[in-house]
Coordinates of C-alpha atoms and ligand atoms in Angstrom, one line a residue:
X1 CA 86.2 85.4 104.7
X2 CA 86.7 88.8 106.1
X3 CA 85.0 91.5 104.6
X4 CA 87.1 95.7 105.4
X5 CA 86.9 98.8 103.9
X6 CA 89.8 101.0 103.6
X7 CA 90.4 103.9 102.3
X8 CA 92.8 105.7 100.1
X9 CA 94.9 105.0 96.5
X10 CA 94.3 101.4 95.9
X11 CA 97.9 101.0 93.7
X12 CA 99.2 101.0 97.4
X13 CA 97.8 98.4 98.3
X14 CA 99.8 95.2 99.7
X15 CA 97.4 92.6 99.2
X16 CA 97.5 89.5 96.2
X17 CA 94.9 90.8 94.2
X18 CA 93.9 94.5 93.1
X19 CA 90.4 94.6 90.9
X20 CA 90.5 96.9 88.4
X21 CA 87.5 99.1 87.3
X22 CA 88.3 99.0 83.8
X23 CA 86.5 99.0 80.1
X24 CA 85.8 96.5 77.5
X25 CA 89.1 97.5 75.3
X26 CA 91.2 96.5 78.8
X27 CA 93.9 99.4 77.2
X28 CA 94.1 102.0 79.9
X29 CA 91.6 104.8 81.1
X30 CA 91.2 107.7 83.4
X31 CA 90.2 106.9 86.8
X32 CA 91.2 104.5 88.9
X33 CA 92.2 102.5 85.7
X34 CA 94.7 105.2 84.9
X35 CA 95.9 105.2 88.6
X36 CA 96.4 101.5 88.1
X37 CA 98.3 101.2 84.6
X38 CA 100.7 104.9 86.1
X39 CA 101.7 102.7 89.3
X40 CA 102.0 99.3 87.6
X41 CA 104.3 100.6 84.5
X42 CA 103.9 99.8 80.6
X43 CA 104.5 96.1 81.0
X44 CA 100.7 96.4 82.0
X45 CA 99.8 97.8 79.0
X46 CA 101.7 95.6 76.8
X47 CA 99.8 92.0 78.9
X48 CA 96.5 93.8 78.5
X49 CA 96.9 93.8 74.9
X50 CA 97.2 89.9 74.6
X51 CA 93.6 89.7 76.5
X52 CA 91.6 90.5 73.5
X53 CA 89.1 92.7 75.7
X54 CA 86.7 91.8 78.0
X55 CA 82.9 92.0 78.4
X56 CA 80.8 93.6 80.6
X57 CA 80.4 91.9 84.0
X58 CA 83.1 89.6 83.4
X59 CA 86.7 89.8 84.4
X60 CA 90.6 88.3 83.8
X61 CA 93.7 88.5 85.6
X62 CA 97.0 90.1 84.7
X63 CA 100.4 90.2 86.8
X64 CA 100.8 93.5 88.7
X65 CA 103.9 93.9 87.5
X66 CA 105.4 97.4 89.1
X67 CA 102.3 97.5 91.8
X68 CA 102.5 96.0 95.0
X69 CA 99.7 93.6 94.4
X70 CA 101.1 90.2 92.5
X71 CA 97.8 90.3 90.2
X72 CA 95.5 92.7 89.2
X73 CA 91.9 91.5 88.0
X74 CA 90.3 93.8 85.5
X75 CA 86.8 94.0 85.5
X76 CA 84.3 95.9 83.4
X77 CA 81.4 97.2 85.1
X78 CA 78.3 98.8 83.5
X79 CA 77.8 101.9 81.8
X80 CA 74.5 103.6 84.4
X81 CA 71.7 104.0 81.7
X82 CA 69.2 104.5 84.4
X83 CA 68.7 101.2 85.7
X84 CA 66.8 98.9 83.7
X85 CA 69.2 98.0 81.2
X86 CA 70.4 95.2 83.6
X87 CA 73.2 97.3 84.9
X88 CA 72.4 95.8 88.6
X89 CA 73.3 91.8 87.4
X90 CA 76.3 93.0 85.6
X91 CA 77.6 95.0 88.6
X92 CA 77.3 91.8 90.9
X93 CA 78.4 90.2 88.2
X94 CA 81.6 91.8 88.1
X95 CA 82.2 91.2 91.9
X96 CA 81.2 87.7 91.6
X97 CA 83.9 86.6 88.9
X98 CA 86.8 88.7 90.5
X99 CA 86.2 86.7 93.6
X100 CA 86.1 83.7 91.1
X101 CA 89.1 84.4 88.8
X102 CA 91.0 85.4 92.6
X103 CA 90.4 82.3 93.9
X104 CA 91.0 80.5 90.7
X105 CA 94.7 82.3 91.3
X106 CA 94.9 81.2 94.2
X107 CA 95.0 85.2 95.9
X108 CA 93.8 85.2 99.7
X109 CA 93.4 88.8 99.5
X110 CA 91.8 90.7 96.9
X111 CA 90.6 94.7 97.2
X112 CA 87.9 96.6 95.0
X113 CA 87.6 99.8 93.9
X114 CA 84.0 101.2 93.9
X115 CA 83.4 99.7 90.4
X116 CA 81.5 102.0 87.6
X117 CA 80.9 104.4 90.3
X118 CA 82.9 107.0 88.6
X119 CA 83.3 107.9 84.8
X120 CA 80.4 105.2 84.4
X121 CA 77.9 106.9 86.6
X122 CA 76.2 103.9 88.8
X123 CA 74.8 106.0 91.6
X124 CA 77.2 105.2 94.7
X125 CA 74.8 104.2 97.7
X126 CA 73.2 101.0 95.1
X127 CA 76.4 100.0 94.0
X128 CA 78.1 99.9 97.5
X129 CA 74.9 97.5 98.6
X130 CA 75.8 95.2 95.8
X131 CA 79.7 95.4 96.4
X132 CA 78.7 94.1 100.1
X133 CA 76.1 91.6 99.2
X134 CA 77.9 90.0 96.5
X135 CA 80.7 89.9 98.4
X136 CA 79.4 88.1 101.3
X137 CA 77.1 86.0 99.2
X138 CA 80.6 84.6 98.0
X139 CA 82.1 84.3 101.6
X140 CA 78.8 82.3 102.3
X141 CA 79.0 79.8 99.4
X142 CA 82.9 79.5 99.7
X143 CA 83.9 80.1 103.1
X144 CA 87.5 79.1 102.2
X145 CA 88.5 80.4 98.8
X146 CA 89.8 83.8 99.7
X147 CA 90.4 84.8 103.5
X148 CA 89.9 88.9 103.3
X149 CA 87.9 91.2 101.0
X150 CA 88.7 94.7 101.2
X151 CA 86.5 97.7 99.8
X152 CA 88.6 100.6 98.8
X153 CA 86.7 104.3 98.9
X154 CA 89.0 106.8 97.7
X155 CA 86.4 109.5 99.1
X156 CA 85.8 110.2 102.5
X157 CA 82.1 109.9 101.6
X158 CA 82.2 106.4 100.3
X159 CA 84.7 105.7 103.1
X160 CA 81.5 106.5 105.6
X161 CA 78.8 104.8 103.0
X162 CA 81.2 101.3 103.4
X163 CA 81.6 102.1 107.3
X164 CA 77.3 102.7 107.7
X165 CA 76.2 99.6 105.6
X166 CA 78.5 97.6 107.2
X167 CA 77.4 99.1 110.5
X168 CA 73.7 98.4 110.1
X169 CA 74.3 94.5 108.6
Ligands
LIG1 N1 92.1 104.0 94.3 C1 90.9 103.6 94.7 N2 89.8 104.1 94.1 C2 89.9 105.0 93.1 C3 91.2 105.5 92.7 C4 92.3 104.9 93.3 N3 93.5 105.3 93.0 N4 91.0 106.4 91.7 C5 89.6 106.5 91.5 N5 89.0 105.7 92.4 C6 87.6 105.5 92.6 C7 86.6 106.6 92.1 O1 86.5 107.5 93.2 C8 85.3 105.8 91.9 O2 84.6 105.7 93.1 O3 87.2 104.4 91.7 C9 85.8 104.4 91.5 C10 85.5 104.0 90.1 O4 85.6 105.2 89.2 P1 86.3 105.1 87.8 O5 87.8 104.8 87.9 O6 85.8 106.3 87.0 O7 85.7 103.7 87.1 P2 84.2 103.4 86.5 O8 83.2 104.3 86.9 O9 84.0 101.9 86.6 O10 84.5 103.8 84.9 C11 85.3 102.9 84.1 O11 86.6 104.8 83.4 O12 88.8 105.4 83.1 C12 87.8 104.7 82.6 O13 89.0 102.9 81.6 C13 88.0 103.2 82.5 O14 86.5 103.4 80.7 C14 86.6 102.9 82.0 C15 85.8 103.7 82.9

Protein backbone atom coordinates (compact mmCIF):
# COMPACT_ATOMS: atom_id res chain seq x y z
CA UNK A 1 0.00 0.00 0.00
CA UNK A 2 1.11 3.47 -0.81
CA UNK A 3 0.55 6.01 1.53
CA UNK A 4 0.39 10.34 -0.30
CA UNK A 5 -0.80 13.41 0.70
CA UNK A 6 -2.33 15.83 -1.53
CA UNK A 7 -3.69 18.77 -1.25
CA UNK A 8 -6.75 20.69 -2.31
CA UNK A 9 -10.88 20.05 -2.54
CA UNK A 10 -11.19 16.40 -2.02
CA UNK A 11 -14.82 16.27 -4.31
CA UNK A 12 -12.14 16.45 -7.04
CA UNK A 13 -10.70 13.73 -6.44
CA UNK A 14 -10.49 10.71 -9.13
CA UNK A 15 -9.85 7.96 -6.91
CA UNK A 16 -12.63 4.81 -5.91
CA UNK A 17 -13.20 5.86 -2.63
CA UNK A 18 -13.70 9.43 -0.89
CA UNK A 19 -14.10 9.21 3.15
CA UNK A 20 -16.28 11.55 4.42
CA UNK A 21 -15.87 13.49 7.74
CA UNK A 22 -19.36 13.35 8.55
CA UNK A 23 -21.86 13.16 11.91
CA UNK A 24 -23.92 10.55 13.48
CA UNK A 25 -27.35 11.79 11.66
CA UNK A 26 -25.15 11.00 8.07
CA UNK A 27 -27.79 14.06 6.66
CA UNK A 28 -25.46 16.75 5.43
CA UNK A 29 -23.17 19.29 7.32
CA UNK A 30 -20.84 22.20 6.86
CA UNK A 31 -17.37 21.38 6.14
CA UNK A 32 -16.03 19.12 4.14
CA UNK A 33 -19.42 17.16 4.52
CA UNK A 34 -21.22 20.02 2.89
CA UNK A 35 -18.44 20.15 0.18
CA UNK A 36 -19.20 16.56 -0.36
CA UNK A 37 -23.12 16.31 -0.54
CA UNK A 38 -22.84 20.17 -3.05
CA UNK A 39 -20.42 18.16 -5.53
CA UNK A 40 -22.19 14.71 -5.33
CA UNK A 41 -25.92 16.16 -5.83
CA UNK A 42 -29.28 15.25 -3.76
CA UNK A 43 -29.30 11.63 -4.78
CA UNK A 44 -26.61 11.62 -1.86
CA UNK A 45 -28.89 12.95 0.48
CA UNK A 46 -31.76 10.82 -0.38
CA UNK A 47 -29.10 7.14 0.06
CA UNK A 48 -27.88 8.71 3.33
CA UNK A 49 -31.24 8.68 4.59
CA UNK A 50 -31.75 4.73 4.12
CA UNK A 51 -28.42 4.36 6.50
CA UNK A 52 -30.20 4.90 9.63
CA UNK A 53 -27.05 6.93 11.08
CA UNK A 54 -23.91 5.95 12.09
CA UNK A 55 -21.92 5.86 15.31
CA UNK A 56 -18.91 7.36 16.24
CA UNK A 57 -15.75 5.71 15.00
CA UNK A 58 -17.58 3.58 12.72
CA UNK A 59 -18.29 4.09 9.04
CA UNK A 60 -20.58 2.82 5.77
CA UNK A 61 -20.42 3.35 2.16
CA UNK A 62 -22.63 5.13 -0.24
CA UNK A 63 -22.37 5.49 -4.21
CA UNK A 64 -20.75 8.94 -5.18
CA UNK A 65 -23.21 9.50 -7.30
CA UNK A 66 -22.42 13.11 -9.15
CA UNK A 67 -18.64 13.01 -7.61
CA UNK A 68 -15.84 11.66 -9.37
CA UNK A 69 -15.17 9.00 -6.75
CA UNK A 70 -17.49 5.72 -7.36
CA UNK A 71 -18.06 5.52 -3.40
CA UNK A 72 -17.92 7.74 -0.74
CA UNK A 73 -17.40 6.22 2.91
CA UNK A 74 -18.84 8.34 5.68
CA UNK A 75 -17.21 8.29 8.81
CA UNK A 76 -17.99 9.96 12.12
CA UNK A 77 -15.14 11.05 13.98
CA UNK A 78 -15.15 12.37 17.62
CA UNK A 79 -16.35 15.39 19.05
CA UNK A 80 -12.56 16.91 20.97
CA UNK A 81 -13.66 17.08 24.70
CA UNK A 82 -10.12 17.47 25.70
CA UNK A 83 -8.76 14.14 25.34
CA UNK A 84 -9.78 11.69 27.74
CA UNK A 85 -13.08 10.92 26.72
CA UNK A 86 -11.53 8.20 24.36
CA UNK A 87 -11.57 10.58 21.43
CA UNK A 88 -7.93 9.06 20.31
CA UNK A 89 -9.53 5.10 19.75
CA UNK A 90 -12.47 6.48 17.99
CA UNK A 91 -10.29 8.66 15.64
CA UNK A 92 -8.24 5.52 14.63
CA UNK A 93 -11.10 3.97 14.78
CA UNK A 94 -12.59 5.72 12.09
CA UNK A 95 -9.50 5.24 9.75
CA UNK A 96 -9.40 1.72 10.50
CA UNK A 97 -13.05 0.75 9.30
CA UNK A 98 -12.86 3.06 6.11
CA UNK A 99 -9.86 1.16 5.14
CA UNK A 100 -12.12 -1.95 6.13
CA UNK A 101 -15.52 -1.07 4.54
CA UNK A 102 -13.02 0.18 1.19
CA UNK A 103 -11.59 -2.98 0.86
CA UNK A 104 -14.71 -4.81 1.67
CA UNK A 105 -15.88 -2.66 -1.74
CA UNK A 106 -13.40 -3.68 -3.28
CA UNK A 107 -11.82 0.29 -3.92
CA UNK A 108 -7.95 0.31 -4.48
CA UNK A 109 -7.86 3.83 -3.78
CA UNK A 110 -9.41 5.57 -1.10
CA UNK A 111 -8.54 9.44 0.19
CA UNK A 112 -9.25 11.12 3.66
CA UNK A 113 -10.00 14.34 4.71
CA UNK A 114 -8.36 15.37 8.00
CA UNK A 115 -11.26 13.84 9.99
CA UNK A 116 -12.82 15.91 13.17
CA UNK A 117 -10.13 18.36 12.62
CA UNK A 118 -12.55 21.06 11.79
CA UNK A 119 -16.07 21.90 13.29
CA UNK A 120 -15.19 18.92 15.78
CA UNK A 121 -12.08 20.47 17.17
CA UNK A 122 -9.40 17.40 17.49
CA UNK A 123 -6.20 19.44 17.59
CA UNK A 124 -4.58 18.95 14.01
CA UNK A 125 -0.82 17.77 14.73
CA UNK A 126 -2.44 14.40 17.06
CA UNK A 127 -4.89 13.70 14.69
CA UNK A 128 -2.57 13.80 11.51
CA UNK A 129 -0.16 11.14 13.68
CA UNK A 130 -3.11 8.82 14.05
CA UNK A 131 -4.28 9.41 10.27
CA UNK A 132 -0.60 8.06 9.37
CA UNK A 133 -0.24 5.31 11.97
CA UNK A 134 -3.46 3.89 11.45
CA UNK A 135 -3.09 3.96 8.04
CA UNK A 136 0.11 2.15 7.79
CA UNK A 137 -0.81 -0.16 10.61
CA UNK A 138 -3.44 -1.27 7.92
CA UNK A 139 -0.91 -1.42 4.96
CA UNK A 140 1.15 -3.63 7.37
CA UNK A 141 -1.57 -6.18 8.32
CA UNK A 142 -3.04 -6.20 4.75
CA UNK A 143 -0.49 -5.46 2.32
CA UNK A 144 -2.97 -6.23 -0.52
CA UNK A 145 -6.42 -4.90 0.28
CA UNK A 146 -6.10 -1.43 -1.11
CA UNK A 147 -2.99 -0.28 -3.21
CA UNK A 148 -2.91 3.82 -2.38
CA UNK A 149 -4.00 5.90 0.58
CA UNK A 150 -4.08 9.40 0.04
CA UNK A 151 -4.26 12.24 2.86
CA UNK A 152 -6.08 15.24 1.70
CA UNK A 153 -5.13 18.81 3.57
CA UNK A 154 -7.17 21.47 2.33
CA UNK A 155 -4.73 23.97 4.14
CA UNK A 156 -1.42 24.65 3.23
CA UNK A 157 -0.47 24.13 6.87
CA UNK A 158 -1.77 20.62 7.07
CA UNK A 159 -0.40 20.11 3.59
CA UNK A 160 3.26 20.72 5.33
CA UNK A 161 2.20 18.78 8.81
CA UNK A 162 1.37 15.49 6.23
CA UNK A 163 4.66 16.35 4.15
CA UNK A 164 6.98 16.72 7.86
CA UNK A 165 5.56 13.48 9.57
CA UNK A 166 5.94 11.71 6.61
CA UNK A 167 9.31 13.14 6.21
CA UNK A 168 10.72 12.21 9.67
CA UNK A 169 9.04 8.29 9.50
N1 LIG B 1 -11.64 18.86 0.81
C1 LIG B 1 -10.76 18.39 1.73
N2 LIG B 1 -10.76 18.76 3.01
C2 LIG B 1 -11.69 19.67 3.40
C3 LIG B 1 -12.64 20.22 2.51
C4 LIG B 1 -12.61 19.77 1.16
N3 LIG B 1 -13.45 20.23 0.25
N4 LIG B 1 -13.42 21.09 3.21
C5 LIG B 1 -12.97 21.09 4.47
N5 LIG B 1 -11.91 20.24 4.58
C6 LIG B 1 -11.13 19.91 5.77
C7 LIG B 1 -11.06 20.94 6.88
O1 LIG B 1 -10.05 21.88 6.59
C8 LIG B 1 -10.70 20.10 8.08
O2 LIG B 1 -9.29 19.96 8.18
O3 LIG B 1 -11.74 18.80 6.41
C9 LIG B 1 -11.29 18.74 7.76
C10 LIG B 1 -12.43 18.29 8.63
O4 LIG B 1 -13.25 19.41 8.96
P1 LIG B 1 -14.84 19.34 9.04
O5 LIG B 1 -15.39 19.19 7.66
O6 LIG B 1 -15.29 20.46 9.87
O7 LIG B 1 -15.13 17.90 9.77
P2 LIG B 1 -15.09 17.51 11.34
O8 LIG B 1 -14.17 18.33 12.13
O9 LIG B 1 -14.92 16.00 11.34
O10 LIG B 1 -16.56 17.86 11.85
C11 LIG B 1 -17.65 17.07 11.42
O11 LIG B 1 -18.88 18.99 10.73
O12 LIG B 1 -20.10 19.77 8.99
C12 LIG B 1 -20.10 18.98 10.00
O13 LIG B 1 -21.59 17.25 9.26
C13 LIG B 1 -20.31 17.51 9.76
O14 LIG B 1 -21.25 17.58 11.91
C14 LIG B 1 -20.14 17.10 11.16
C15 LIG B 1 -18.92 17.87 11.59
Amino acid sequence: MILRYWRGDITTLVVDAIVNAANEALLGGGGVDGAIHGAAGPGLLDECRGLGGCATGEAKPTGGHDLPARWVIHAVGPEWKGGAHGEADQLASCYRRSLEVAADLGACSVAFPAISTGVYGYPKEAAARIAVDTVRAFGDHHPDAIDEVVLVAFFAVDHARYEDLLAAD
